[in-house]
């Protein structure tokens, strides 16, 4: 039976795949400056982003390949998150790679591959496709985490990520197998039809919880979070920014798709677990972040805590919950990559200035940079009028609408806790005198552009939330 | 439109300073002062345009849809209560800018930007009629204050500023939950004007709001951040903190806690009133033994704000009007006290009482101004403090919703205030002049200009408070009506005839009004 392919539906993915091939080919020519590859990546991602936005506005819906691949506003909104993260990460990577005289071709290639994997995850209408996307993304990320081969910390990060990531994938696959055993299919809509609240068997529940474990590893939920700080610390800073943004969103995309669309009838079983995990994740992430002295580790624990906030939206399990989780992931990606961008700028040649105390006096010596960092940190802490506040507010609203008042109280208290360590960086920048001069790499124009985009985005969404909130609300399955 | 201009003009100043910071210190100061003064002048239009015959919110214009997906609109307006707090804010800000003229050594543009951004935040809090908008201003105002204390403060500034932010955030976290719960009980809207009880879980909602406000006030035992913040803050920071920020707590109580949750307010009155009285006495006793002038004034704030809370929970027109008036009075007197302490600190670089003595001989103008402000703070008849305190105590005693014994103790606080203030004045101004203090110059022209407007209002309110009370009367009465409906409703549920009780309260109410008028 010939398969009819609706090329238009696959446009964003195709653009990324094409860009990938172009980058691969152009990498062969030594005469071409390697920054060109970065620009190609950006242009490709920007085109895919533009296409996704157009399709989102048109409300395109459709399935492909025997209903294995589903394009709807949900997957298109996530495409936007992934592509924005990719563009920002490439922008902050270009000068970073130049500085260390790194090989650039494979780097952009792997980033594009990972992006493609994420897009597959969000569009997967079939557990196997989701798994394929997950692996495509994860394998690229393992390599990227260990990209600085000669740096033992980077190699260690790559190794650690690979080992724990492989475990997670195995858990996830095992979960798929058990669900297949229980439902007799791996197609997401078919599972939803087969499984009713009465038909829940121990087999299905076991499969479901194995999947929670698998996802838990990928998006770094407590108690499956141990890899995150080590990998973030060791991996190249740009890759730490990347891992904390797009892949986390992709994990949540698949999480949402599978639990809300395939297993809604088991909601009573899983929502209690998610509530517990959300409370645990926020609290552990924030409390441990307080004790960190290394800014990358602090951002790692903060990233864990933010996964907890997103889980609140998932636990609410209503339309608001889904769209608030999506909005929050978008906002989080932008503000977190922005924060990492500043860390990259502040890094000296020998790469040894990652202590928070190194930022002392930044406010007077680099007022603009300090201002950027403050905006990002205040947004991460959830102060108005930044986007972080809007995101948190919407998530809390969704959860209260679902009746989870205690969950929101714990979330709100966690926000206050998190303010402590984010503000500590601000304190260091503005209120402490530097002990020794920290050298800064010169402002690279690409990095500055990335930072400006992030800052404008954070403030714009903060002041005019409807810009992104309405699209997010229109993106629920 | 007028109100929006008043709120956002300072923010425009922030942007102007950010763009023009290269022009040098005097230009920055000039812009800041000009913006502060223009904002004040425009805000006077609010006073003239305000219709005191109605208790409705006015001058805000039509609400503008802001985040339609969440039912949030940009909805502002003022009533007779917020009118005064808005004017207090616009009045104090230019005074603060002028007071900080020569005292900021580093980062002048940042200082002025923080000050103006703070003004926008404070004004927004007083004018918001949308709960979301209110919360946005409430939280965003923390950031400039955080910088003001943290960058331009004293030695332990970082500890103080972090403590200030964390205390406030801990309180507002719960308030956020309360706001969201209210949203779902208000037909998915954050509009304050459509909010009307009774609400489910009103006890918990009341507490969620009240704790946030009590921390801000600060009510005993939530007050520990205050002395630290005041002592470490730069002079201007202390003035704004005492003058306006603390009022946000009491404003919140009168705007949200009392009218929205009258049942719960009634229920918790026996708990809150003792705390207020403990605050009055405790603040006064601790102030008495402070060796540091600034700390003394800081603790006196705890005591004074205790009076305001007491008046609010007396739940009758005299008490509430007194409380609102006392908010303004405290802003003027304590603001003036902090300014005076700042002036003497700039000269001597010490705030220790033992370092001074006999200053009245060397600095006669300073001593005179200090005397007037001290007497105003004590509550001498003829000055502003007396009117507010008298109305609060009168309202509480004659028909307070609580035992008269509390009022007796609170009155003791007035005496204690006289003790610590006059004793401090005596030690600083009289006695032998220390050698180190012989060269201290008296107030210069700028400092006199800073103090004069404050003195003017201190006397004005003391002698002729009527225009101030007139404007707020209707709005206060509305709050009183809402809050007094509660016990009757509570009685109704228990099966006791409600009509009699209500009628009784009403006649009492009228009587007191007559008395207040004759007075």
Short mmCIF file of N, CA, C and O in Angstrom, two decimals, chain A residues 329-408:
data_model
loop_
_atom_site.label_atom_id
_atom_site.label_comp_id
_atom_site.label_asym_id
_atom_site.label_seq_id
_atom_site.Cartn_x
_atom_site.Cartn_y
_atom_site.Cartn_z
N UNK A 329 7.33 26.19 30.32
CA UNK A 329 8.53 25.63 29.69
C UNK A 329 9.14 26.62 28.71
O UNK A 329 10.36 26.79 28.67
N UNK A 330 8.29 27.29 27.95
CA UNK A 330 8.81 28.30 27.01
C UNK A 330 9.56 29.39 27.75
O UNK A 330 10.70 29.74 27.43
N UNK A 331 8.91 29.90 28.78
CA UNK A 331 9.52 30.99 29.55
C UNK A 331 10.81 30.53 30.20
O UNK A 331 11.83 31.21 30.17
N UNK A 332 10.74 29.34 30.76
CA UNK A 332 11.92 28.82 31.47
C UNK A 332 13.09 28.68 30.51
O UNK A 332 14.23 29.03 30.85
N UNK A 333 12.82 28.16 29.30
CA UNK A 333 13.91 27.99 28.34
C UNK A 333 14.59 29.32 28.06
O UNK A 333 15.82 29.41 28.09
N UNK A 334 13.78 30.35 27.81
CA UNK A 334 14.36 31.64 27.46
C UNK A 334 15.17 32.20 28.62
O UNK A 334 16.33 32.59 28.47
N UNK A 335 14.59 32.19 29.83
CA UNK A 335 15.31 32.86 30.93
C UNK A 335 16.53 32.05 31.37
O UNK A 335 17.55 32.62 31.74
N UNK A 336 16.44 30.73 31.27
CA UNK A 336 17.56 29.93 31.72
C UNK A 336 18.73 30.02 30.75
O UNK A 336 19.88 30.16 31.17
N UNK A 337 18.43 29.98 29.46
CA UNK A 337 19.52 30.13 28.50
C UNK A 337 20.14 31.52 28.65
O UNK A 337 21.36 31.68 28.56
N UNK A 338 19.32 32.52 28.93
CA UNK A 338 19.85 33.86 29.17
C UNK A 338 20.82 33.87 30.34
O UNK A 338 21.92 34.44 30.25
N UNK A 339 20.44 33.21 31.43
CA UNK A 339 21.32 33.17 32.61
C UNK A 339 22.62 32.45 32.27
O UNK A 339 23.72 32.91 32.63
N UNK A 340 22.52 31.34 31.55
CA UNK A 340 23.75 30.63 31.17
C UNK A 340 24.61 31.48 30.24
O UNK A 340 25.83 31.40 30.30
N UNK A 341 23.97 32.27 29.40
CA UNK A 341 24.72 33.14 28.50
C UNK A 341 25.63 34.08 29.27
O UNK A 341 26.79 34.30 28.90
N UNK A 342 25.13 34.62 30.37
CA UNK A 342 25.96 35.51 31.18
C UNK A 342 27.11 34.73 31.80
O UNK A 342 28.24 35.20 31.86
N UNK A 343 26.81 33.50 32.24
CA UNK A 343 27.87 32.67 32.82
C UNK A 343 28.98 32.45 31.80
O UNK A 343 30.17 32.50 32.12
N UNK A 344 28.58 32.25 30.54
CA UNK A 344 29.59 32.04 29.49
C UNK A 344 30.47 33.27 29.34
O UNK A 344 31.68 33.19 29.26
N UNK A 345 29.84 34.44 29.35
CA UNK A 345 30.61 35.67 29.20
C UNK A 345 31.58 35.86 30.34
O UNK A 345 32.68 36.38 30.18
N UNK A 346 31.15 35.46 31.52
CA UNK A 346 31.98 35.70 32.69
C UNK A 346 33.10 34.68 32.82
O UNK A 346 33.94 34.79 33.68
N UNK A 347 33.08 33.71 31.97
CA UNK A 347 34.08 32.65 32.10
C UNK A 347 35.41 33.11 31.53
O UNK A 347 35.48 33.63 30.42
N UNK A 348 36.49 32.90 32.27
CA UNK A 348 37.79 33.32 31.77
C UNK A 348 38.37 32.26 30.87
O UNK A 348 37.81 31.19 30.68
N UNK A 349 39.55 32.58 30.35
CA UNK A 349 40.20 31.69 29.38
C UNK A 349 40.40 30.29 29.95
O UNK A 349 40.13 29.29 29.30
N UNK A 350 40.86 30.23 31.19
CA UNK A 350 41.15 28.90 31.73
C UNK A 350 39.89 28.25 32.30
O UNK A 350 39.94 27.14 32.82
N UNK A 351 38.78 28.94 32.19
CA UNK A 351 37.52 28.32 32.58
C UNK A 351 37.39 28.03 34.05
O UNK A 351 36.73 27.09 34.46
N UNK A 352 37.99 28.84 34.89
CA UNK A 352 37.98 28.53 36.31
C UNK A 352 37.19 29.52 37.16
O UNK A 352 37.39 29.60 38.35
N UNK A 353 36.37 30.31 36.54
CA UNK A 353 35.70 31.34 37.35
C UNK A 353 34.20 31.12 37.39
O UNK A 353 33.44 31.89 36.88
N UNK A 354 33.81 30.02 38.00
CA UNK A 354 32.39 29.71 38.03
C UNK A 354 31.82 29.87 39.43
O UNK A 354 30.68 29.51 39.68
N UNK A 355 32.64 30.37 40.34
CA UNK A 355 32.12 30.54 41.70
C UNK A 355 31.23 31.78 41.74
O UNK A 355 31.51 32.78 41.08
N UNK A 356 30.19 31.69 42.56
CA UNK A 356 29.29 32.83 42.66
C UNK A 356 30.06 34.05 43.17
O UNK A 356 29.83 35.18 42.74
N UNK A 357 31.03 33.80 44.06
CA UNK A 357 31.78 34.92 44.64
C UNK A 357 32.59 35.66 43.57
O UNK A 357 32.95 36.82 43.76
N UNK A 358 32.86 34.99 42.44
CA UNK A 358 33.59 35.66 41.38
C UNK A 358 32.82 36.82 40.77
O UNK A 358 33.38 37.65 40.09
N UNK A 359 31.51 36.82 41.00
CA UNK A 359 30.70 37.86 40.38
C UNK A 359 30.66 39.16 41.17
O UNK A 359 29.97 40.09 40.80
N UNK A 360 31.42 39.19 42.26
CA UNK A 360 31.41 40.39 43.11
C UNK A 360 31.81 41.61 42.29
O UNK A 360 32.77 41.57 41.52
N UNK A 361 31.07 42.67 42.47
CA UNK A 361 31.42 43.93 41.83
C UNK A 361 31.06 44.02 40.36
O UNK A 361 31.35 45.00 39.70
N UNK A 362 30.38 43.00 39.84
CA UNK A 362 30.00 43.04 38.44
C UNK A 362 29.10 44.24 38.15
O UNK A 362 29.16 44.83 37.08
N UNK A 363 28.29 44.60 39.14
CA UNK A 363 27.34 45.69 38.96
C UNK A 363 28.00 47.00 38.61
O UNK A 363 27.45 47.80 37.85
N UNK A 364 29.19 47.25 39.15
CA UNK A 364 29.86 48.51 38.83
C UNK A 364 30.78 48.37 37.64
O UNK A 364 30.95 49.30 36.87
N UNK A 365 31.37 47.18 37.45
CA UNK A 365 32.33 47.06 36.37
C UNK A 365 31.67 46.75 35.02
O UNK A 365 32.14 47.16 33.98
N UNK A 366 30.61 45.97 35.06
CA UNK A 366 29.90 45.63 33.82
C UNK A 366 28.41 45.85 34.07
O UNK A 366 27.65 44.89 34.22
N UNK A 367 27.99 47.11 34.15
CA UNK A 367 26.60 47.37 34.57
C UNK A 367 25.56 46.71 33.66
O UNK A 367 24.58 46.18 34.15
N UNK A 368 25.82 46.70 32.36
CA UNK A 368 24.81 46.13 31.46
C UNK A 368 24.70 44.63 31.65
O UNK A 368 23.60 44.08 31.74
N UNK A 369 25.85 43.99 31.74
CA UNK A 369 25.85 42.54 31.92
C UNK A 369 25.15 42.18 33.24
O UNK A 369 24.34 41.25 33.32
N UNK A 370 25.48 42.95 34.27
CA UNK A 370 24.86 42.68 35.57
C UNK A 370 23.36 42.89 35.49
O UNK A 370 22.58 42.15 36.11
N UNK A 371 22.94 43.87 34.69
CA UNK A 371 21.51 44.11 34.57
C UNK A 371 20.83 42.95 33.86
O UNK A 371 19.78 42.47 34.30
N UNK A 372 21.45 42.45 32.80
CA UNK A 372 20.90 41.29 32.11
C UNK A 372 20.73 40.13 33.09
O UNK A 372 19.68 39.49 33.17
N UNK A 373 21.82 39.87 33.82
CA UNK A 373 21.79 38.74 34.75
C UNK A 373 20.70 38.94 35.79
O UNK A 373 19.99 38.01 36.14
N UNK A 374 20.56 40.18 36.26
CA UNK A 374 19.53 40.43 37.28
C UNK A 374 18.15 40.16 36.72
O UNK A 374 17.31 39.56 37.40
N UNK A 375 17.91 40.60 35.47
CA UNK A 375 16.59 40.36 34.89
C UNK A 375 16.31 38.87 34.83
O UNK A 375 15.24 38.38 35.22
N UNK A 376 17.32 38.09 34.38
CA UNK A 376 17.13 36.65 34.27
C UNK A 376 16.88 36.04 35.65
O UNK A 376 16.00 35.20 35.83
N UNK A 377 17.68 36.44 36.62
CA UNK A 377 17.55 35.83 37.95
C UNK A 377 16.22 36.22 38.60
O UNK A 377 15.57 35.39 39.24
N UNK A 378 15.82 37.48 38.43
CA UNK A 378 14.54 37.90 39.01
C UNK A 378 13.40 37.15 38.34
O UNK A 378 12.41 36.80 38.98
N UNK A 379 13.57 36.88 37.06
CA UNK A 379 12.54 36.12 36.37
C UNK A 379 12.52 34.67 36.87
O UNK A 379 11.46 34.10 37.11
N UNK A 380 13.71 34.10 37.03
CA UNK A 380 13.76 32.73 37.57
C UNK A 380 13.13 32.69 38.96
O UNK A 380 12.47 31.73 39.33
N UNK A 381 13.34 33.75 39.73
CA UNK A 381 12.78 33.78 41.08
C UNK A 381 11.29 34.09 41.07
O UNK A 381 10.61 33.94 42.07
N UNK A 382 10.80 34.55 39.91
CA UNK A 382 9.36 34.78 39.80
C UNK A 382 8.90 36.14 40.31
O UNK A 382 7.83 36.26 40.88
N UNK A 383 9.73 37.16 40.10
CA UNK A 383 9.31 38.52 40.47
C UNK A 383 8.59 39.16 39.29
O UNK A 383 9.05 39.05 38.16
N UNK A 384 7.46 39.83 39.52
CA UNK A 384 6.92 40.65 38.44
C UNK A 384 7.82 41.86 38.24
O UNK A 384 8.52 42.24 39.17
N UNK A 385 7.83 42.50 37.11
CA UNK A 385 7.04 42.22 35.91
C UNK A 385 7.79 41.36 34.90
O UNK A 385 7.84 41.73 33.74
N UNK A 386 8.35 40.26 35.31
CA UNK A 386 9.06 39.41 34.36
C UNK A 386 8.18 38.22 33.98
O UNK A 386 7.18 37.94 34.63
N UNK A 387 8.64 37.50 32.94
CA UNK A 387 7.86 36.38 32.45
C UNK A 387 7.76 35.27 33.50
O UNK A 387 6.74 34.59 33.60
N UNK A 388 8.83 35.10 34.28
CA UNK A 388 8.81 34.02 35.27
C UNK A 388 7.63 34.13 36.21
O UNK A 388 7.03 33.12 36.61
N UNK A 389 7.26 35.35 36.54
CA UNK A 389 6.11 35.54 37.44
C UNK A 389 4.83 35.09 36.77
O UNK A 389 4.01 34.38 37.36
N UNK A 390 4.65 35.51 35.52
CA UNK A 390 3.42 35.15 34.80
C UNK A 390 3.30 33.63 34.71
O UNK A 390 2.24 33.05 34.97
N UNK A 391 4.42 32.98 34.36
CA UNK A 391 4.40 31.52 34.22
C UNK A 391 3.99 30.85 35.51
O UNK A 391 3.11 29.99 35.53
N UNK A 392 4.62 31.27 36.60
CA UNK A 392 4.30 30.64 37.89
C UNK A 392 2.86 30.93 38.27
O UNK A 392 2.15 30.05 38.75
N UNK A 393 2.45 32.15 38.05
CA UNK A 393 1.08 32.53 38.43
C UNK A 393 0.08 31.65 37.70
O UNK A 393 -0.87 31.14 38.31
N UNK A 394 0.31 31.43 36.42
CA UNK A 394 -0.64 30.64 35.64
C UNK A 394 -0.64 29.19 36.12
O UNK A 394 -1.71 28.56 36.25
N UNK A 395 0.53 28.67 36.42
CA UNK A 395 0.59 27.28 36.91
C UNK A 395 -0.17 27.17 38.24
O UNK A 395 -0.97 26.25 38.45
N UNK A 396 0.07 28.12 39.12
CA UNK A 396 -0.62 28.07 40.42
C UNK A 396 -2.13 28.17 40.23
O UNK A 396 -2.90 27.50 40.89
N UNK A 397 -2.52 29.03 39.29
CA UNK A 397 -3.94 29.19 39.04
C UNK A 397 -4.56 27.89 38.57
O UNK A 397 -5.63 27.48 39.02
N UNK A 398 -3.87 27.22 37.65
CA UNK A 398 -4.39 25.95 37.13
C UNK A 398 -4.55 24.94 38.27
O UNK A 398 -5.56 24.24 38.36
N UNK A 399 -3.55 24.89 39.15
CA UNK A 399 -3.60 23.89 40.22
C UNK A 399 -4.71 24.21 41.21
O UNK A 399 -5.39 23.30 41.71
N UNK A 400 -4.92 25.49 41.49
CA UNK A 400 -6.01 25.83 42.41
C UNK A 400 -7.34 25.50 41.77
O UNK A 400 -8.26 25.00 42.42
N UNK A 401 -7.43 25.71 40.44
CA UNK A 401 -8.64 25.35 39.73
C UNK A 401 -8.93 23.86 39.83
O UNK A 401 -10.09 23.44 39.83
N UNK A 402 -7.86 23.07 39.94
CA UNK A 402 -8.05 21.63 40.08
C UNK A 402 -8.20 21.22 41.54
O UNK A 402 -8.33 20.04 41.84
N UNK A 403 -8.14 22.21 42.43
CA UNK A 403 -8.37 21.91 43.85
C UNK A 403 -7.13 21.52 44.63
O UNK A 403 -7.23 21.09 45.78
N UNK A 404 -5.95 21.67 44.06
CA UNK A 404 -4.73 21.27 44.79
C UNK A 404 -4.16 22.45 45.57
O UNK A 404 -3.08 22.95 45.25
N UNK A 405 -4.87 22.90 46.59
CA UNK A 405 -4.42 24.10 47.30
C UNK A 405 -3.11 23.86 48.02
O UNK A 405 -2.21 24.70 48.00
N UNK A 406 -2.97 22.70 48.60
CA UNK A 406 -1.73 22.45 49.36
C UNK A 406 -0.51 22.44 48.47
O UNK A 406 0.56 22.92 48.82
N UNK A 407 -0.71 21.87 47.29
CA UNK A 407 0.39 21.83 46.33
C UNK A 407 0.84 23.26 46.01
O UNK A 407 2.04 23.56 45.95
N UNK A 408 -0.14 24.15 45.83
CA UNK A 408 0.20 25.53 45.48
C UNK A 408 0.85 26.24 46.66
O UNK A 408 1.78 27.02 46.49
#
